[in-house]
Amino acid sequence: VAEDHAAAAGLGAPRSEIADDPQPAYARWRAAPEPGRTEHGSRLFARSADVADILRRPEVFVAPIPPQLAVADALTPFGTDAAAHRRLRATLEPLFSLAHGFEVGKAIVRVVNELMDEFAYQGEIDFATQFSKPFAGRLLALLLGLPDTDVPDLLALNDGVLRPHELAAEPPGSYAANSYRAKALAALYDYFGSVIEQRRTQPGEDVLSGLLAAEHDGAPLPDAAVLHICLVLLLAAIDPMSAALDCVFLHLCRHPGDRALVVQNPALRRSLVEELLRWESPVMMVSRTATLDTSVGGCPVSAEEQVVAVLGAANSDPELVAQPDEFQPERRINPHLAFGGGIHRCLGSHVARLALRITLREWHARIPDYALAPGAQVGHSFGIRTTPTMPMLLGRPA
Ligand code: HEM
């Protein structure tokens, strides 16, 4: 609550209110005569040209390594050296290119249906805990070739790293919260360490086996780098993927016309998914640190200053798309930035898109009718718009 009050001063509204209905805040931030500041003092860039400028100058605007993930001797996809990062991306991208698209697609169909088998005959479910989070965990497991039985522990450890204060029921940054996070991180390093050891002797067809076999700068990736990449993949995949599902299904609960399109017009699914990503922008913003004195759109930024590039606001900027305030399921030209841009552009975007399209098809074939439970209080988190809970009635028109 204290955080919400502080944010209200900087951002113009409480964080929880913005996360639930971001478009008014995005419009305000874009229209401001000069970029605003968050309650922590970071500059907030909301116009699409400014966002694109920040993302395209990775030498000047570096993606900060969250201090809890800083590992001295490991190559990391969140490295601050843009040239090294480009080389690492060149090694990683083929592993995520969906060259095995058909196999991944079949595996995703299986995951969606297995999760639905658990509740298809129930009248009421919690979409967040019974579908979106387990789905995100299972997607990561299938990419890395991990057993499905490990998913509940991995989801709990992901929460332990990202939301330790909630689990420890102590303020963020407190000793209890920090030590909770440290334990979760140590457990993840142990876990992936033994998975890597085992995978070296028994390689499979998965991304992790690909990482171990990959040649990078003329040599195999060191184990420490593979370990760190696994950790980053877990943290980068689970929340954004579950947030995307939460945003998409909440939108479809609230907009029966759009849902009817999913059911009746499969040919539209591709453009509809893109429009949902643009409109909902599950990852609202990304942050960077300036390495030197510079400016963005005429606004001075000094070295060491933190800046926030608001992807969601760029996505509803008339400079980026025509009629940005209209949700257009058939939109043809949709250059949205929901997956970011530049050298840190989402590594999992092809998989994530495929997962969203398959989920829409499989879900609506079995459950075309569903609605939010009456009186359900569904709130999004700020930043990455997951919903901790989404009570849903199945077999009911919206
Ligand atoms: C719809 C779901 C998803 C959305 C909206 C999303 C969004 C994003 C965004 C906005 C970034 C840029 C971060 C930045 O610039 O600082 C990003 C980076 C990243 N994403 Fe995703 N993501 C999704 C799913 C996934 C999945 C499923 C995976 C893994 C399989 C993944 C892996 C990554 C990785 C590794 C990065 C870091 C890339 C780098 O720094 O080079 N994402 N994602």
Short mmCIF file of C-alpha atoms and ligand atoms in Angstrom, two decimals:
data_model
loop_
_atom_site.label_atom_id
_atom_site.label_comp_id
_atom_site.label_asym_id
_atom_site.label_seq_id
_atom_site.Cartn_x
_atom_site.Cartn_y
_atom_site.Cartn_z
CA VAL A 1 0.00 0.00 0.00
CA ALA A 2 2.84 2.38 0.89
CA GLU A 3 4.43 1.50 -2.45
CA ASP A 4 1.15 2.25 -4.22
CA HIS A 5 0.97 5.72 -2.60
CA ALA A 6 4.54 6.50 -3.58
CA ALA A 7 3.83 5.30 -7.12
CA ALA A 8 0.68 7.38 -7.32
CA ALA A 9 2.82 10.49 -6.87
CA GLY A 10 5.35 9.51 -9.54
CA LEU A 11 3.23 7.58 -12.00
CA GLY A 12 -0.02 9.53 -11.63
CA ALA A 13 -2.03 6.61 -10.20
CA PRO A 14 -1.48 3.64 -7.89
CA ARG A 15 0.52 0.82 -9.46
CA SER A 16 -2.31 -1.68 -8.99
CA GLU A 17 -4.75 0.59 -10.84
CA ILE A 18 -2.33 1.10 -13.73
CA ALA A 19 -1.59 -2.62 -14.04
CA ASP A 20 -5.32 -3.43 -14.23
CA ASP A 21 -6.14 -0.78 -16.82
CA PRO A 22 -2.92 0.64 -18.27
CA GLN A 23 -4.18 2.48 -21.35
CA PRO A 24 -5.16 5.76 -19.56
CA ALA A 25 -1.74 5.93 -17.87
CA TYR A 26 0.03 5.14 -21.14
CA ALA A 27 -1.85 7.98 -22.88
CA ARG A 28 -0.97 10.38 -20.03
CA TRP A 29 2.72 9.46 -20.07
CA ARG A 30 2.95 9.81 -23.87
CA ALA A 31 1.27 13.23 -23.78
CA ALA A 32 3.38 14.65 -20.93
CA PRO A 33 5.51 17.62 -22.09
CA GLU A 34 8.59 15.83 -20.78
CA PRO A 35 9.10 12.18 -19.72
CA GLY A 36 7.95 11.59 -16.14
CA ARG A 37 9.77 9.74 -13.39
CA THR A 38 8.88 6.66 -11.40
CA GLU A 39 8.79 6.86 -7.62
CA HIS A 40 12.37 5.54 -7.70
CA GLY A 41 13.50 8.39 -9.95
CA SER A 42 13.84 6.44 -13.23
CA ARG A 43 12.91 8.37 -16.37
CA LEU A 44 9.78 6.96 -18.01
CA PHE A 45 9.86 6.98 -21.82
CA ALA A 46 6.47 6.22 -23.34
CA ARG A 47 6.54 7.41 -26.95
CA SER A 48 7.24 4.69 -29.51
CA ALA A 49 10.13 6.57 -31.13
CA ASP A 50 11.84 7.02 -27.74
CA VAL A 51 11.25 3.41 -26.72
CA ALA A 52 12.67 2.17 -30.05
CA ASP A 53 15.65 4.54 -29.69
CA ILE A 54 16.50 3.13 -26.24
CA LEU A 55 16.17 -0.48 -27.38
CA ARG A 56 18.32 0.11 -30.46
CA ARG A 57 21.27 1.63 -28.59
CA PRO A 58 22.35 -1.28 -26.33
CA GLU A 59 25.89 0.13 -26.04
CA VAL A 60 24.46 3.25 -24.41
CA PHE A 61 21.43 1.75 -22.62
CA VAL A 62 22.45 -1.53 -21.00
CA ALA A 63 20.02 -4.04 -19.56
CA PRO A 64 20.91 -4.07 -15.86
CA ILE A 65 21.75 -7.43 -14.34
CA PRO A 66 19.49 -7.85 -11.31
CA PRO A 67 22.01 -7.86 -8.42
CA GLN A 68 20.71 -11.18 -7.12
CA LEU A 69 21.65 -12.79 -10.47
CA ALA A 70 25.07 -11.26 -10.92
CA VAL A 71 27.52 -14.13 -11.28
CA ALA A 72 31.07 -13.02 -11.80
CA ASP A 73 32.41 -15.72 -14.07
CA ALA A 74 29.41 -16.60 -16.18
CA LEU A 75 28.41 -15.48 -19.61
CA THR A 76 24.85 -14.32 -19.29
CA PRO A 77 22.07 -13.37 -21.70
CA PHE A 78 21.73 -10.25 -19.57
CA GLY A 79 25.37 -9.30 -20.08
CA THR A 80 26.23 -5.65 -20.25
CA ASP A 81 28.69 -5.95 -23.15
CA ALA A 82 26.58 -5.51 -26.29
CA ALA A 83 29.10 -7.12 -28.66
CA ALA A 84 29.42 -10.23 -26.45
CA HIS A 85 25.67 -10.35 -26.09
CA ARG A 86 25.19 -10.29 -29.88
CA ARG A 87 27.58 -13.24 -30.23
CA LEU A 88 25.78 -15.16 -27.49
CA ARG A 89 22.41 -14.49 -29.14
CA ALA A 90 23.79 -15.84 -32.41
CA THR A 91 24.57 -19.09 -30.56
CA LEU A 92 21.24 -19.24 -28.73
CA GLU A 93 18.79 -18.16 -31.44
CA PRO A 94 18.99 -21.29 -33.61
CA LEU A 95 18.00 -23.34 -30.55
CA PHE A 96 14.78 -21.31 -30.22
CA SER A 97 14.04 -20.92 -33.92
CA LEU A 98 11.31 -23.60 -33.95
CA ALA A 99 13.26 -25.59 -36.51
CA HIS A 100 11.62 -28.47 -34.64
CA GLY A 101 8.36 -26.49 -34.74
CA PHE A 102 6.15 -29.45 -35.47
CA GLU A 103 7.49 -31.48 -32.56
CA VAL A 104 7.27 -28.54 -30.17
CA GLY A 105 3.75 -27.84 -31.45
CA LYS A 106 2.66 -31.43 -30.80
CA ALA A 107 4.15 -31.32 -27.32
CA ILE A 108 2.32 -28.05 -26.56
CA VAL A 109 -0.99 -29.59 -27.71
CA ARG A 110 -0.36 -32.42 -25.26
CA VAL A 111 0.45 -30.07 -22.37
CA VAL A 112 -2.67 -27.93 -22.92
CA ASN A 113 -4.90 -31.00 -23.05
CA GLU A 114 -3.35 -32.72 -20.05
CA LEU A 115 -3.90 -29.59 -17.96
CA MET A 116 -7.47 -29.30 -19.22
CA ASP A 117 -8.16 -32.99 -18.46
CA GLU A 118 -7.69 -32.09 -14.80
CA PHE A 119 -10.59 -29.64 -14.76
CA ALA A 120 -12.66 -29.86 -17.97
CA TYR A 121 -15.58 -31.36 -16.02
CA GLN A 122 -15.35 -28.97 -13.08
CA GLY A 123 -17.76 -26.06 -12.88
CA GLU A 124 -15.28 -23.60 -11.40
CA ILE A 125 -11.50 -23.29 -11.62
CA ASP A 126 -8.78 -20.81 -10.81
CA PHE A 127 -7.33 -20.12 -14.25
CA ALA A 128 -4.11 -18.69 -12.81
CA THR A 129 -3.19 -21.56 -10.50
CA GLN A 130 -4.73 -24.40 -12.55
CA PHE A 131 -3.78 -23.32 -16.04
CA SER A 132 -1.57 -20.31 -16.77
CA LYS A 133 1.19 -20.91 -14.21
CA PRO A 134 1.42 -24.70 -14.61
CA PHE A 135 1.32 -24.23 -18.40
CA ALA A 136 4.26 -21.80 -18.28
CA GLY A 137 6.20 -24.23 -16.08
CA ARG A 138 5.43 -27.19 -18.35
CA LEU A 139 6.47 -25.19 -21.43
CA LEU A 140 9.85 -24.49 -19.84
CA ALA A 141 10.15 -28.16 -18.85
CA LEU A 142 9.45 -29.36 -22.37
CA LEU A 143 11.97 -26.92 -23.86
CA LEU A 144 14.71 -27.92 -21.43
CA GLY A 145 13.74 -31.61 -21.32
CA LEU A 146 12.90 -31.58 -17.58
CA PRO A 147 10.46 -34.04 -15.99
CA ASP A 148 6.92 -32.66 -15.56
CA THR A 149 7.01 -33.82 -11.95
CA ASP A 150 9.64 -31.14 -11.23
CA VAL A 151 7.37 -28.30 -12.39
CA PRO A 152 5.64 -27.53 -9.05
CA ASP A 153 9.04 -27.13 -7.34
CA LEU A 154 10.36 -24.97 -10.19
CA LEU A 155 7.29 -22.71 -9.98
CA ALA A 156 7.79 -22.35 -6.22
CA LEU A 157 11.49 -21.52 -6.67
CA ASN A 158 10.64 -18.98 -9.40
CA ASP A 159 8.30 -17.29 -6.90
CA GLY A 160 11.00 -17.52 -4.26
CA VAL A 161 13.44 -15.55 -6.44
CA LEU A 162 10.95 -13.01 -7.83
CA ARG A 163 8.56 -12.53 -4.88
CA PRO A 164 10.47 -13.63 -1.77
CA HIS A 165 8.82 -10.97 0.40
CA GLU A 166 5.36 -12.39 -0.34
CA LEU A 167 6.39 -15.91 0.58
CA ALA A 168 8.34 -14.79 3.62
CA ALA A 169 5.47 -12.42 4.56
CA GLU A 170 8.02 -9.69 5.27
CA PRO A 171 8.71 -6.32 3.59
CA PRO A 172 10.64 -6.35 0.27
CA GLY A 173 14.37 -6.01 0.91
CA SER A 174 14.06 -7.23 4.51
CA TYR A 175 16.58 -9.74 5.83
CA ALA A 176 13.92 -12.49 5.81
CA ALA A 177 12.93 -11.76 2.21
CA ASN A 178 16.54 -11.61 1.02
CA SER A 179 17.49 -14.84 2.68
CA TYR A 180 14.38 -16.51 1.22
CA ARG A 181 15.54 -15.41 -2.24
CA ALA A 182 19.12 -16.56 -1.61
CA LYS A 183 17.86 -20.03 -0.63
CA ALA A 184 15.63 -20.28 -3.70
CA LEU A 185 18.53 -19.25 -5.96
CA ALA A 186 20.89 -21.74 -4.36
CA ALA A 187 18.30 -24.50 -4.81
CA LEU A 188 17.90 -23.57 -8.50
CA TYR A 189 21.66 -23.61 -9.09
CA ASP A 190 21.85 -27.05 -7.41
CA TYR A 191 18.94 -28.32 -9.46
CA PHE A 192 20.24 -27.14 -12.84
CA GLY A 193 23.78 -28.19 -11.91
CA SER A 194 22.71 -31.81 -11.52
CA VAL A 195 20.44 -31.68 -14.60
CA ILE A 196 23.41 -30.45 -16.68
CA GLU A 197 25.67 -33.19 -15.34
CA GLN A 198 23.11 -35.83 -16.19
CA ARG A 199 22.33 -34.35 -19.63
CA ARG A 200 26.00 -34.40 -20.62
CA THR A 201 25.97 -38.17 -20.43
CA GLN A 202 22.45 -38.59 -21.85
CA PRO A 203 21.76 -35.86 -24.41
CA GLY A 204 18.29 -35.49 -25.91
CA GLU A 205 16.55 -33.30 -28.50
CA ASP A 206 15.89 -30.41 -26.13
CA VAL A 207 17.28 -26.87 -25.88
CA LEU A 208 19.54 -27.79 -22.94
CA SER A 209 21.19 -30.58 -24.95
CA GLY A 210 21.55 -28.05 -27.78
CA LEU A 211 23.25 -25.61 -25.38
CA LEU A 212 25.70 -28.27 -24.25
CA ALA A 213 26.53 -29.21 -27.83
CA ALA A 214 26.75 -25.60 -29.11
CA GLU A 215 29.99 -24.03 -30.21
CA HIS A 216 30.44 -20.49 -28.96
CA ASP A 217 33.48 -18.38 -29.91
CA GLY A 218 35.06 -21.60 -31.18
CA ALA A 219 34.61 -23.62 -27.96
CA PRO A 220 31.77 -25.27 -26.01
CA LEU A 221 29.90 -23.01 -23.61
CA PRO A 222 31.37 -23.38 -20.11
CA ASP A 223 29.11 -25.21 -17.65
CA ALA A 224 28.79 -22.04 -15.57
CA ALA A 225 27.38 -20.21 -18.58
CA VAL A 226 24.90 -23.00 -19.37
CA LEU A 227 23.84 -23.02 -15.74
CA HIS A 228 23.23 -19.31 -15.76
CA ILE A 229 21.37 -19.41 -19.07
CA CYS A 230 19.03 -22.08 -17.61
CA LEU A 231 18.30 -19.82 -14.67
CA VAL A 232 17.66 -16.79 -16.88
CA LEU A 233 15.38 -18.88 -19.11
CA LEU A 234 13.33 -19.94 -16.10
CA LEU A 235 12.98 -16.38 -14.83
CA ALA A 236 12.35 -14.94 -18.32
CA ALA A 237 9.82 -17.56 -19.43
CA ILE A 238 7.50 -18.35 -16.53
CA ASP A 239 6.06 -14.98 -15.50
CA PRO A 240 5.76 -13.43 -19.01
CA MET A 241 4.16 -16.58 -20.43
CA SER A 242 1.66 -16.92 -17.60
CA ALA A 243 0.99 -13.16 -17.72
CA ALA A 244 0.23 -13.41 -21.45
CA LEU A 245 -2.27 -16.21 -20.82
CA ASP A 246 -3.85 -14.33 -17.90
CA CYS A 247 -4.21 -11.15 -19.98
CA VAL A 248 -5.58 -13.01 -23.02
CA PHE A 249 -8.17 -15.05 -21.14
CA LEU A 250 -9.28 -12.13 -18.97
CA HIS A 251 -9.76 -10.08 -22.14
CA LEU A 252 -11.79 -12.90 -23.72
CA CYS A 253 -13.94 -13.22 -20.57
CA ARG A 254 -14.67 -9.51 -20.73
CA HIS A 255 -15.14 -9.27 -24.51
CA PRO A 256 -17.52 -12.02 -25.67
CA GLY A 257 -17.43 -10.67 -29.25
CA ASP A 258 -13.69 -11.30 -29.49
CA ARG A 259 -14.20 -14.73 -27.97
CA ALA A 260 -16.87 -15.59 -30.54
CA LEU A 261 -14.27 -14.77 -33.21
CA VAL A 262 -11.79 -17.25 -31.71
CA VAL A 263 -14.45 -19.98 -31.75
CA GLN A 264 -16.01 -19.21 -35.14
CA ASN A 265 -13.16 -17.88 -37.23
CA PRO A 266 -9.94 -19.90 -36.78
CA ALA A 267 -8.32 -18.06 -39.68
CA LEU A 268 -8.24 -14.94 -37.52
CA ARG A 269 -6.34 -16.55 -34.66
CA ARG A 270 -2.95 -15.37 -35.88
CA SER A 271 -3.83 -11.66 -36.16
CA LEU A 272 -5.95 -11.84 -33.01
CA VAL A 273 -3.00 -13.14 -30.97
CA GLU A 274 -0.83 -10.28 -32.24
CA GLU A 275 -3.53 -7.73 -31.41
CA LEU A 276 -3.96 -9.23 -27.93
CA LEU A 277 -0.19 -8.97 -27.39
CA ARG A 278 -0.22 -5.35 -28.56
CA TRP A 279 -3.30 -4.31 -26.61
CA GLU A 280 -2.55 -6.14 -23.39
CA SER A 281 1.28 -5.86 -23.47
CA PRO A 282 1.81 -8.52 -20.76
CA VAL A 283 5.32 -7.11 -20.12
CA MET A 284 4.49 -3.45 -19.58
CA MET A 285 8.04 -2.09 -19.58
CA VAL A 286 11.76 -2.88 -19.55
CA SER A 287 14.51 -0.99 -17.78
CA ARG A 288 17.99 0.09 -18.81
CA THR A 289 20.94 2.00 -17.34
CA ALA A 290 22.63 4.78 -19.32
CA THR A 291 26.40 4.31 -19.67
CA LEU A 292 27.11 7.92 -20.72
CA ASP A 293 25.51 11.35 -20.92
CA THR A 294 23.04 11.30 -23.80
CA SER A 295 19.48 12.29 -24.69
CA VAL A 296 16.31 10.57 -25.82
CA GLY A 297 13.79 12.51 -27.89
CA GLY A 298 15.45 15.74 -26.73
CA CYS A 299 15.32 14.83 -23.03
CA PRO A 300 18.79 14.75 -21.41
CA VAL A 301 19.78 11.50 -19.69
CA SER A 302 22.95 11.38 -17.64
CA ALA A 303 25.40 8.53 -17.19
CA GLU A 304 24.28 5.98 -14.55
CA GLU A 305 20.66 7.15 -14.82
CA GLN A 306 17.97 4.45 -14.93
CA VAL A 307 15.45 4.67 -17.74
CA VAL A 308 12.26 2.74 -18.30
CA ALA A 309 11.05 2.01 -21.84
CA VAL A 310 7.29 1.53 -21.61
CA LEU A 311 6.53 -1.11 -24.27
CA GLY A 312 2.78 -1.00 -23.59
CA ALA A 313 2.63 2.77 -24.14
CA ALA A 314 4.64 2.48 -27.37
CA ASN A 315 2.15 -0.16 -28.52
CA SER A 316 -0.74 2.30 -28.37
CA ASP A 317 1.13 5.23 -29.91
CA PRO A 318 -0.45 6.49 -33.17
CA GLU A 319 3.11 6.88 -34.48
CA LEU A 320 3.46 3.08 -34.34
CA VAL A 321 0.04 1.75 -35.40
CA ALA A 322 -3.06 3.17 -37.04
CA GLN A 323 -6.13 3.69 -34.79
CA PRO A 324 -4.20 2.47 -31.74
CA ASP A 325 -7.15 2.93 -29.37
CA GLU A 326 -9.25 0.39 -31.26
CA PHE A 327 -8.90 -3.32 -30.62
CA GLN A 328 -8.84 -4.71 -34.17
CA PRO A 329 -8.66 -8.53 -34.30
CA GLU A 330 -8.05 -8.40 -38.05
CA ARG A 331 -5.28 -5.79 -37.90
CA ARG A 332 -2.90 -6.49 -40.77
CA ILE A 333 0.06 -4.26 -39.96
CA ASN A 334 0.97 -4.69 -36.31
CA PRO A 335 4.61 -3.89 -35.56
CA HIS A 336 4.06 -4.06 -31.77
CA LEU A 337 6.89 -4.17 -29.26
CA ALA A 338 5.33 -6.66 -26.84
CA PHE A 339 8.47 -8.82 -27.13
CA GLY A 340 10.80 -5.83 -26.79
CA GLY A 341 13.31 -4.97 -29.52
CA GLY A 342 17.01 -4.79 -30.33
CA ILE A 343 19.53 -7.32 -29.06
CA HIS A 344 17.48 -8.27 -25.98
CA ARG A 345 14.31 -8.97 -27.98
CA CYS A 346 12.53 -11.96 -26.49
CA LEU A 347 14.39 -15.17 -27.22
CA GLY A 348 11.22 -17.21 -26.70
CA SER A 349 8.90 -15.14 -28.91
CA HIS A 350 8.38 -17.83 -31.56
CA VAL A 351 7.62 -20.45 -28.95
CA ALA A 352 5.39 -18.05 -26.99
CA ARG A 353 3.35 -17.13 -30.08
CA LEU A 354 2.93 -20.78 -31.01
CA ALA A 355 1.90 -21.58 -27.44
CA LEU A 356 -0.73 -18.83 -27.43
CA ARG A 357 -2.22 -19.85 -30.78
CA ILE A 358 -2.34 -23.54 -29.86
CA THR A 359 -3.84 -22.79 -26.44
CA LEU A 360 -6.61 -20.69 -28.00
CA ARG A 361 -7.43 -23.49 -30.48
CA GLU A 362 -7.35 -26.39 -28.03
CA TRP A 363 -9.09 -24.56 -25.16
CA HIS A 364 -12.00 -23.28 -27.24
CA ALA A 365 -12.52 -26.65 -28.96
CA ARG A 366 -13.28 -28.11 -25.53
CA ILE A 367 -14.47 -25.11 -23.49
CA PRO A 368 -16.04 -22.49 -25.74
CA ASP A 369 -18.09 -21.04 -22.87
CA TYR A 370 -16.60 -19.64 -19.68
CA ALA A 371 -16.95 -16.55 -17.52
CA LEU A 372 -15.26 -14.82 -14.64
CA ALA A 373 -16.80 -16.00 -11.36
CA PRO A 374 -19.32 -13.41 -10.10
CA GLY A 375 -17.65 -10.94 -7.76
CA ALA A 376 -14.15 -12.20 -8.64
CA GLN A 377 -11.49 -9.62 -7.79
CA VAL A 378 -8.87 -10.10 -10.48
CA GLY A 379 -5.85 -7.84 -10.17
CA HIS A 380 -2.74 -7.74 -12.35
CA SER A 381 0.78 -7.32 -11.00
CA PHE A 382 2.59 -4.17 -12.11
CA GLY A 383 5.40 -4.65 -14.64
CA ILE A 384 4.69 -8.21 -15.71
CA ARG A 385 0.90 -8.46 -15.66
CA THR A 386 0.30 -11.86 -14.06
CA THR A 387 -2.86 -12.36 -12.03
CA PRO A 388 -2.25 -14.27 -8.80
CA THR A 389 -5.81 -15.64 -8.97
CA MET A 390 -8.54 -15.72 -11.65
CA PRO A 391 -11.69 -17.61 -10.56
CA MET A 392 -13.54 -18.76 -13.66
CA LEU A 393 -16.84 -20.59 -14.26
CA LEU A 394 -16.70 -23.15 -17.07
CA GLY A 395 -19.60 -23.94 -19.39
CA ARG A 396 -21.12 -20.47 -18.96
CA PRO A 397 -21.47 -17.79 -21.58
CA ALA A 398 -19.44 -14.69 -20.62
C1 HEM B 1 4.03 -14.10 -24.41
C2 HEM B 1 5.04 -14.42 -23.60
C3 HEM B 1 6.30 -13.58 -23.49
C4 HEM B 1 6.45 -12.23 -23.53
C5 HEM B 1 5.35 -11.17 -23.67
C6 HEM B 1 7.87 -11.95 -23.40
C7 HEM B 1 8.42 -10.68 -23.40
C8 HEM B 1 9.77 -10.41 -23.35
C9 HEM B 1 10.35 -9.09 -23.40
C10 HEM B 1 9.56 -7.79 -23.49
C11 HEM B 1 11.71 -9.23 -23.35
C12 HEM B 1 12.74 -8.11 -23.42
C13 HEM B 1 13.36 -7.80 -22.07
C14 HEM B 1 14.29 -6.62 -22.15
O1 HEM B 1 14.45 -6.02 -23.20
O2 HEM B 1 14.86 -6.26 -21.10
C15 HEM B 1 11.98 -10.63 -23.24
C16 HEM B 1 13.25 -11.18 -23.14
C17 HEM B 1 13.51 -12.52 -23.02
N1 HEM B 1 12.59 -13.54 -23.10
FE1 HEM B 1 10.57 -13.35 -23.33
N2 HEM B 1 8.53 -13.13 -23.28
C18 HEM B 1 7.62 -14.16 -23.36
C19 HEM B 1 7.89 -15.51 -23.29
C20 HEM B 1 9.14 -16.05 -23.21
C21 HEM B 1 9.43 -17.47 -23.20
C22 HEM B 1 8.37 -18.58 -23.27
C23 HEM B 1 10.78 -17.60 -23.09
C24 HEM B 1 11.65 -18.83 -23.03
C25 HEM B 1 11.41 -19.88 -23.68
C26 HEM B 1 11.35 -16.27 -23.05
C27 HEM B 1 12.71 -15.98 -22.94
C28 HEM B 1 13.24 -14.72 -22.94
C29 HEM B 1 14.67 -14.45 -22.75
C30 HEM B 1 15.77 -15.49 -22.51
C31 HEM B 1 14.82 -13.07 -22.79
C32 HEM B 1 16.14 -12.29 -22.63
C33 HEM B 1 16.71 -12.05 -23.98
C34 HEM B 1 17.97 -11.22 -23.97
O3 HEM B 1 18.23 -10.49 -23.01
O4 HEM B 1 18.71 -11.33 -24.96
N3 HEM B 1 10.33 -15.36 -23.13
N4 HEM B 1 10.80 -11.35 -23.26
#
